[in-house]
Amino acid sequence: MRIDVFTIFPALVDDFASESLLGKARERSLLDLRVHDLREHTTDSHRTVDDSPFGGGAGMVMAPDPIFRSVEAAEPPRPLFALGPGGRRFDQSMARELGDTEGFSLLCGRYEGIDERVLDSLVDDQLSIGDYVLGGGEVAALVVVEAVTRLVPGAMGNATSADEESFADGLIEYPQYTRPAEYRGMEVPDVLRSGDHGRVARWRAAMALARTRDRRPDLLAARGGLSGEDIALLEEFGL
Ligand code: SAH
């Protein structure tokens, strides 16, 4: 998978993506991440990428020319997404969609945002990672790159774990435990130590349902509420 990122802070993106899961995916050539410095395509001695807004107001706006030039020079994989709080909300189903492609690209804004002509005629769509305002698109780009890359076959140690984790079936994940079986008086639930795999699977499914019902009723509603089978499962474990 090839992902191109356009930014005025290439080191921010490159450094984060050189460690851990992303670093390993790059070493193994599962991820071809190319970070482009928008300042390389400026034409003045100050390498200016921003200017004041037409119509007045606070702050600066990223100018179109360095962005158009950078994108034209790199010929990045499409779709090209601009990151911004007004974009389409990025979520796990979109991560899965992007994970099935050969690649895509991300444009990071800074300051008060990006000249609208870039958004109108250079990028394909806009992505938001949530309803809050960041200082720049770099962290948002890394969120997208990491969420997508861990779904690329071979990028995660255990290939089955992506099917079982939060959001895979519209629910959040059941609780996990490791050794020791008792820690500071807190015990791992007996069912997980019973060796009864069928009961373990039912307990996990019941816990995922109960947690989603209690913490994320919006997700449960989107899934169509609790079925008769779900209710029976919750009752089996007194949830
Ligand atoms: N004035 C803009 C905010 C600009 S924030 C507004 O009110 O909408 C500066 C840059 O940070 C944006 O161009 C975008 O690239 C990035 N950014 C901020 N919040 C973001 C979010 N929730 N998701 C994705 N990118 C975001």
JSON list of N, CA, C and O and ligand atoms in Angstrom, two decimals, residues 83-85 107-114 127-130 132-137 140, ligand 1:
[
{"chain": "A", "resi": 83, "resn": "LEU", "atom": "N", "xyz": [-7.35, 16.83, 5.16]},
{"chain": "A", "resi": 83, "resn": "LEU", "atom": "CA", "xyz": [-7.83, 16.64, 6.52]},
{"chain": "A", "resi": 83, "resn": "LEU", "atom": "C", "xyz": [-8.40, 17.94, 7.04]},
{"chain": "A", "resi": 83, "resn": "LEU", "atom": "O", "xyz": [-7.80, 19.00, 6.85]},
{"chain": "A", "resi": 84, "resn": "GLY", "atom": "N", "xyz": [-9.56, 17.85, 7.68]},
{"chain": "A", "resi": 84, "resn": "GLY", "atom": "CA", "xyz": [-10.17, 19.07, 8.22]},
{"chain": "A", "resi": 84, "resn": "GLY", "atom": "C", "xyz": [-11.40, 18.75, 9.02]},
{"chain": "A", "resi": 84, "resn": "GLY", "atom": "O", "xyz": [-12.07, 17.74, 8.73]},
{"chain": "A", "resi": 85, "resn": "PRO", "atom": "N", "xyz": [-11.71, 19.59, 10.03]},
{"chain": "A", "resi": 85, "resn": "PRO", "atom": "CA", "xyz": [-12.85, 19.29, 10.90]},
{"chain": "A", "resi": 85, "resn": "PRO", "atom": "C", "xyz": [-14.19, 19.30, 10.18]},
{"chain": "A", "resi": 85, "resn": "PRO", "atom": "O", "xyz": [-15.16, 18.74, 10.68]},
{"chain": "A", "resi": 107, "resn": "LEU", "atom": "N", "xyz": [-3.63, 15.33, 2.68]},
{"chain": "A", "resi": 107, "resn": "LEU", "atom": "CA", "xyz": [-3.10, 16.70, 2.71]},
{"chain": "A", "resi": 107, "resn": "LEU", "atom": "C", "xyz": [-3.39, 17.31, 4.08]},
{"chain": "A", "resi": 107, "resn": "LEU", "atom": "O", "xyz": [-4.54, 17.39, 4.49]},
{"chain": "A", "resi": 108, "resn": "CYS", "atom": "N", "xyz": [-2.32, 17.71, 4.77]},
{"chain": "A", "resi": 108, "resn": "CYS", "atom": "CA", "xyz": [-2.45, 18.28, 6.11]},
{"chain": "A", "resi": 108, "resn": "CYS", "atom": "C", "xyz": [-2.54, 19.80, 6.03]},
{"chain": "A", "resi": 108, "resn": "CYS", "atom": "O", "xyz": [-1.65, 20.43, 5.47]},
{"chain": "A", "resi": 109, "resn": "GLY", "atom": "N", "xyz": [-3.55, 20.37, 6.63]},
{"chain": "A", "resi": 109, "resn": "GLY", "atom": "CA", "xyz": [-3.65, 21.81, 6.73]},
{"chain": "A", "resi": 109, "resn": "GLY", "atom": "C", "xyz": [-2.94, 22.31, 7.99]},
{"chain": "A", "resi": 109, "resn": "GLY", "atom": "O", "xyz": [-2.58, 21.53, 8.86]},
{"chain": "A", "resi": 110, "resn": "ARG", "atom": "N", "xyz": [-2.76, 23.60, 8.05]},
{"chain": "A", "resi": 110, "resn": "ARG", "atom": "CA", "xyz": [-2.23, 24.30, 9.25]},
{"chain": "A", "resi": 110, "resn": "ARG", "atom": "C", "xyz": [-2.93, 25.66, 9.29]},
{"chain": "A", "resi": 110, "resn": "ARG", "atom": "O", "xyz": [-3.70, 25.99, 8.39]},
{"chain": "A", "resi": 111, "resn": "TYR", "atom": "N", "xyz": [-2.61, 26.46, 10.26]},
{"chain": "A", "resi": 111, "resn": "TYR", "atom": "CA", "xyz": [-3.19, 27.82, 10.39]},
{"chain": "A", "resi": 111, "resn": "TYR", "atom": "C", "xyz": [-4.71, 27.74, 10.45]},
{"chain": "A", "resi": 111, "resn": "TYR", "atom": "O", "xyz": [-5.26, 26.86, 11.07]},
{"chain": "A", "resi": 112, "resn": "GLU", "atom": "N", "xyz": [-5.39, 28.65, 9.72]},
{"chain": "A", "resi": 112, "resn": "GLU", "atom": "CA", "xyz": [-6.86, 28.65, 9.73]},
{"chain": "A", "resi": 112, "resn": "GLU", "atom": "C", "xyz": [-7.44, 27.69, 8.69]},
{"chain": "A", "resi": 112, "resn": "GLU", "atom": "O", "xyz": [-8.66, 27.57, 8.57]},
{"chain": "A", "resi": 113, "resn": "GLY", "atom": "N", "xyz": [-6.56, 27.05, 7.96]},
{"chain": "A", "resi": 113, "resn": "GLY", "atom": "CA", "xyz": [-7.07, 26.10, 6.97]},
{"chain": "A", "resi": 113, "resn": "GLY", "atom": "C", "xyz": [-6.45, 26.33, 5.60]},
{"chain": "A", "resi": 113, "resn": "GLY", "atom": "O", "xyz": [-5.42, 27.00, 5.46]},
{"chain": "A", "resi": 114, "resn": "ILE", "atom": "N", "xyz": [-7.11, 25.78, 4.57]},
{"chain": "A", "resi": 114, "resn": "ILE", "atom": "CA", "xyz": [-6.55, 25.69, 3.23]},
{"chain": "A", "resi": 114, "resn": "ILE", "atom": "C", "xyz": [-7.42, 26.49, 2.26]},
{"chain": "A", "resi": 114, "resn": "ILE", "atom": "O", "xyz": [-8.65, 26.45, 2.36]},
{"chain": "A", "resi": 127, "resn": "LEU", "atom": "N", "xyz": [-11.61, 14.65, 4.99]},
{"chain": "A", "resi": 127, "resn": "LEU", "atom": "CA", "xyz": [-11.79, 13.73, 6.12]},
{"chain": "A", "resi": 127, "resn": "LEU", "atom": "C", "xyz": [-11.57, 14.45, 7.43]},
{"chain": "A", "resi": 127, "resn": "LEU", "atom": "O", "xyz": [-10.61, 15.21, 7.59]},
{"chain": "A", "resi": 128, "resn": "SER", "atom": "N", "xyz": [-12.46, 14.15, 8.39]},
{"chain": "A", "resi": 128, "resn": "SER", "atom": "CA", "xyz": [-12.30, 14.65, 9.76]},
{"chain": "A", "resi": 128, "resn": "SER", "atom": "C", "xyz": [-12.10, 13.45, 10.67]},
{"chain": "A", "resi": 128, "resn": "SER", "atom": "O", "xyz": [-12.72, 12.41, 10.47]},
{"chain": "A", "resi": 129, "resn": "ILE", "atom": "N", "xyz": [-11.25, 13.58, 11.69]},
{"chain": "A", "resi": 129, "resn": "ILE", "atom": "CA", "xyz": [-11.12, 12.47, 12.64]},
{"chain": "A", "resi": 129, "resn": "ILE", "atom": "C", "xyz": [-12.00, 12.67, 13.87]},
{"chain": "A", "resi": 129, "resn": "ILE", "atom": "O", "xyz": [-12.01, 11.82, 14.76]},
{"chain": "A", "resi": 130, "resn": "GLY", "atom": "N", "xyz": [-12.76, 13.75, 13.94]},
{"chain": "A", "resi": 130, "resn": "GLY", "atom": "CA", "xyz": [-13.66, 13.92, 15.09]},
{"chain": "A", "resi": 130, "resn": "GLY", "atom": "C", "xyz": [-14.06, 15.37, 15.25]},
{"chain": "A", "resi": 130, "resn": "GLY", "atom": "O", "xyz": [-13.48, 16.26, 14.61]},
{"chain": "A", "resi": 132, "resn": "TYR", "atom": "N", "xyz": [-13.60, 18.11, 16.91]},
{"chain": "A", "resi": 132, "resn": "TYR", "atom": "CA", "xyz": [-12.76, 19.00, 17.69]},
{"chain": "A", "resi": 132, "resn": "TYR", "atom": "C", "xyz": [-11.77, 19.60, 16.71]},
{"chain": "A", "resi": 132, "resn": "TYR", "atom": "O", "xyz": [-11.62, 19.10, 15.60]},
{"chain": "A", "resi": 133, "resn": "VAL", "atom": "N", "xyz": [-11.09, 20.67, 17.12]},
{"chain": "A", "resi": 133, "resn": "VAL", "atom": "CA", "xyz": [-10.20, 21.36, 16.19]},
{"chain": "A", "resi": 133, "resn": "VAL", "atom": "C", "xyz": [-8.75, 21.17, 16.64]},
{"chain": "A", "resi": 133, "resn": "VAL", "atom": "O", "xyz": [-8.38, 21.53, 17.76]},
{"chain": "A", "resi": 134, "resn": "LEU", "atom": "N", "xyz": [-7.95, 20.59, 15.78]},
{"chain": "A", "resi": 134, "resn": "LEU", "atom": "CA", "xyz": [-6.52, 20.40, 16.03]},
{"chain": "A", "resi": 134, "resn": "LEU", "atom": "C", "xyz": [-5.76, 21.60, 15.48]},
{"chain": "A", "resi": 134, "resn": "LEU", "atom": "O", "xyz": [-6.30, 22.39, 14.72]},
{"chain": "A", "resi": 135, "resn": "GLY", "atom": "N", "xyz": [-4.49, 21.68, 15.83]},
{"chain": "A", "resi": 135, "resn": "GLY", "atom": "CA", "xyz": [-3.66, 22.76, 15.30]},
{"chain": "A", "resi": 135, "resn": "GLY", "atom": "C", "xyz": [-3.19, 22.50, 13.89]},
{"chain": "A", "resi": 135, "resn": "GLY", "atom": "O", "xyz": [-2.74, 23.41, 13.19]},
{"chain": "A", "resi": 136, "resn": "GLY", "atom": "N", "xyz": [-3.27, 21.25, 13.46]},
{"chain": "A", "resi": 136, "resn": "GLY", "atom": "CA", "xyz": [-2.82, 20.91, 12.12]},
{"chain": "A", "resi": 136, "resn": "GLY", "atom": "C", "xyz": [-3.27, 19.52, 11.75]},
{"chain": "A", "resi": 136, "resn": "GLY", "atom": "O", "xyz": [-3.71, 18.75, 12.60]},
{"chain": "A", "resi": 137, "resn": "GLY", "atom": "N", "xyz": [-3.12, 19.17, 10.47]},
{"chain": "A", "resi": 137, "resn": "GLY", "atom": "CA", "xyz": [-3.61, 17.89, 9.99]},
{"chain": "A", "resi": 137, "resn": "GLY", "atom": "C", "xyz": [-2.68, 16.72, 10.22]},
{"chain": "A", "resi": 137, "resn": "GLY", "atom": "O", "xyz": [-3.04, 15.58, 9.93]},
{"chain": "A", "resi": 140, "resn": "ALA", "atom": "N", "xyz": [-3.95, 14.05, 12.62]},
{"chain": "A", "resi": 140, "resn": "ALA", "atom": "CA", "xyz": [-5.10, 13.41, 11.96]},
{"chain": "A", "resi": 140, "resn": "ALA", "atom": "C", "xyz": [-4.63, 12.46, 10.86]},
{"chain": "A", "resi": 140, "resn": "ALA", "atom": "O", "xyz": [-5.14, 11.35, 10.72]},
{"chain": "B", "resi": 1, "resn": "SAH", "atom": "N1", "xyz": [-10.40, 27.17, 10.83]},
{"chain": "B", "resi": 1, "resn": "SAH", "atom": "C1", "xyz": [-10.64, 25.77, 10.61]},
{"chain": "B", "resi": 1, "resn": "SAH", "atom": "C2", "xyz": [-9.74, 24.92, 11.51]},
{"chain": "B", "resi": 1, "resn": "SAH", "atom": "C3", "xyz": [-8.31, 24.89, 11.05]},
{"chain": "B", "resi": 1, "resn": "SAH", "atom": "S1", "xyz": [-7.34, 23.84, 12.02]},
{"chain": "B", "resi": 1, "resn": "SAH", "atom": "C4", "xyz": [-12.09, 25.48, 10.95]},
{"chain": "B", "resi": 1, "resn": "SAH", "atom": "O1", "xyz": [-12.68, 26.19, 11.74]},
{"chain": "B", "resi": 1, "resn": "SAH", "atom": "O2", "xyz": [-12.63, 24.50, 10.43]},
{"chain": "B", "resi": 1, "resn": "SAH", "atom": "C5", "xyz": [-5.92, 23.65, 11.04]},
{"chain": "B", "resi": 1, "resn": "SAH", "atom": "C6", "xyz": [-5.79, 22.34, 10.30]},
{"chain": "B", "resi": 1, "resn": "SAH", "atom": "O3", "xyz": [-5.81, 21.28, 11.24]},
{"chain": "B", "resi": 1, "resn": "SAH", "atom": "C7", "xyz": [-6.90, 22.01, 9.33]},
{"chain": "B", "resi": 1, "resn": "SAH", "atom": "O4", "xyz": [-6.64, 22.59, 8.06]},
{"chain": "B", "resi": 1, "resn": "SAH", "atom": "C8", "xyz": [-6.84, 20.50, 9.26]},
{"chain": "B", "resi": 1, "resn": "SAH", "atom": "O5", "xyz": [-5.90, 20.04, 8.31]},
{"chain": "B", "resi": 1, "resn": "SAH", "atom": "C9", "xyz": [-6.39, 20.13, 10.66]},
{"chain": "B", "resi": 1, "resn": "SAH", "atom": "N2", "xyz": [-7.48, 19.66, 11.51]},
{"chain": "B", "resi": 1, "resn": "SAH", "atom": "C10", "xyz": [-7.98, 20.32, 12.59]},
{"chain": "B", "resi": 1, "resn": "SAH", "atom": "N3", "xyz": [-8.98, 19.62, 13.17]},
{"chain": "B", "resi": 1, "resn": "SAH", "atom": "C11", "xyz": [-9.10, 18.47, 12.47]},
{"chain": "B", "resi": 1, "resn": "SAH", "atom": "C12", "xyz": [-9.97, 17.34, 12.59]},
{"chain": "B", "resi": 1, "resn": "SAH", "atom": "N4", "xyz": [-10.89, 17.25, 13.53]},
{"chain": "B", "resi": 1, "resn": "SAH", "atom": "N5", "xyz": [-9.80, 16.34, 11.68]},
{"chain": "B", "resi": 1, "resn": "SAH", "atom": "C13", "xyz": [-8.88, 16.43, 10.70]},
{"chain": "B", "resi": 1, "resn": "SAH", "atom": "N6", "xyz": [-8.04, 17.48, 10.55]},
{"chain": "B", "resi": 1, "resn": "SAH", "atom": "C14", "xyz": [-8.15, 18.49, 11.41]}
]
